[in-house]
Amino acid sequence: ETAAVVLNAFREAAYDEPDLATVGDRLERALDRHLLGEKFVTAVLAEVRERDRAVLLNYGHPAPLVIRPDGTVHYAEPPDRALPLGL
């Protein structure tokens, strides 16, 4: 049930909102309405703006790996890390 809430809220917010941070805010509000007890969700929201640039928002999730065209791999550590959604 929690996954369905998150996915549906994301689809709706991503369609309506031009700003990734606002999408995250809407996910937080949706989870506030639906989560009971001590449930929470970790997530990484990503917006690919150009071929080699992306914006990441990390909500308590391990950093994603980035594989560059030359084969090098590194963690995409956002400058700020927020609490998981629902906390």
Coordinates of C-alpha atoms in Angstrom, one line a residue:
E1 CA 0.0 0.0 0.0
T2 CA 2.8 2.4 0.9
A3 CA 4.5 1.9 -2.5
A4 CA 1.2 2.6 -4.3
V5 CA 0.8 5.8 -2.4
V6 CA 4.3 6.9 -3.3
L7 CA 4.1 6.0 -6.9
N8 CA 0.8 7.6 -7.5
A9 CA 1.8 10.7 -5.7
F10 CA 5.0 10.9 -7.7
R11 CA 3.2 10.5 -11.0
E12 CA 0.7 13.2 -10.2
A13 CA 3.2 15.6 -8.8
A14 CA 5.7 15.1 -11.6
Y15 CA 3.0 15.9 -14.2
D16 CA 1.9 19.0 -12.4
E17 CA 5.1 20.5 -11.0
P18 CA 8.1 21.9 -12.9
D19 CA 10.4 21.9 -9.9
L20 CA 11.8 18.7 -8.4
A21 CA 11.8 20.1 -4.8
T22 CA 8.1 20.7 -5.1
V23 CA 7.6 17.2 -6.3
G24 CA 9.4 16.0 -3.1
D25 CA 7.2 18.3 -1.0
R26 CA 4.0 16.8 -2.5
L27 CA 5.3 13.3 -1.9
E28 CA 5.8 14.3 1.8
R29 CA 2.3 15.6 2.1
A30 CA 0.8 12.5 0.5
L31 CA 2.7 10.3 2.9
D32 CA 1.7 12.4 5.8
R33 CA -2.0 11.7 4.9
H34 CA -1.6 8.0 4.3
L35 CA 1.2 6.6 6.6
L36 CA 0.3 5.3 10.0
G37 CA 2.6 4.6 12.8
E38 CA 6.3 4.5 12.2
K39 CA 6.5 3.9 8.5
F40 CA 8.7 5.9 6.2
V41 CA 10.1 5.8 2.7
T42 CA 13.6 6.4 1.4
A43 CA 13.9 7.8 -2.1
V44 CA 16.1 9.5 -4.6
L45 CA 14.4 11.9 -7.0
A46 CA 16.4 12.6 -10.2
E47 CA 15.8 15.1 -13.0
V48 CA 18.1 14.7 -16.0
R49 CA 18.5 18.2 -17.5
E50 CA 21.1 17.6 -20.1
R51 CA 23.0 14.6 -21.4
D52 CA 25.6 15.0 -18.6
R53 CA 23.8 16.9 -15.9
A54 CA 21.2 15.9 -13.4
V55 CA 19.6 17.2 -10.2
L56 CA 19.3 14.7 -7.3
L57 CA 17.2 15.0 -4.2
N58 CA 18.0 12.3 -1.6
Y59 CA 15.5 11.4 1.0
G60 CA 17.5 9.1 3.3
H61 CA 18.4 6.7 0.6
P62 CA 21.9 5.3 -0.2
A63 CA 23.6 7.4 -2.8
P64 CA 23.1 6.1 -6.4
L65 CA 26.0 5.0 -8.6
V66 CA 26.8 6.9 -11.7
I67 CA 28.5 5.1 -14.6
R68 CA 30.3 7.5 -16.9
P69 CA 30.8 6.9 -20.7
D70 CA 34.4 6.1 -20.0
G71 CA 33.4 3.3 -17.6
T72 CA 34.4 5.1 -14.4
V73 CA 31.9 4.7 -11.5
H74 CA 31.2 7.0 -8.6
Y75 CA 28.6 7.7 -6.0
A76 CA 26.3 10.6 -6.8
E77 CA 26.4 12.3 -3.5
P78 CA 23.9 15.2 -3.4
P79 CA 25.2 18.3 -1.4
D80 CA 22.3 17.9 1.1
R81 CA 20.5 14.8 2.3
A82 CA 17.0 15.1 3.7
L83 CA 15.3 12.8 6.1
P84 CA 13.3 9.9 4.6
L85 CA 9.8 10.8 3.5
G86 CA 7.2 10.4 6.2
L87 CA 9.4 11.3 9.1

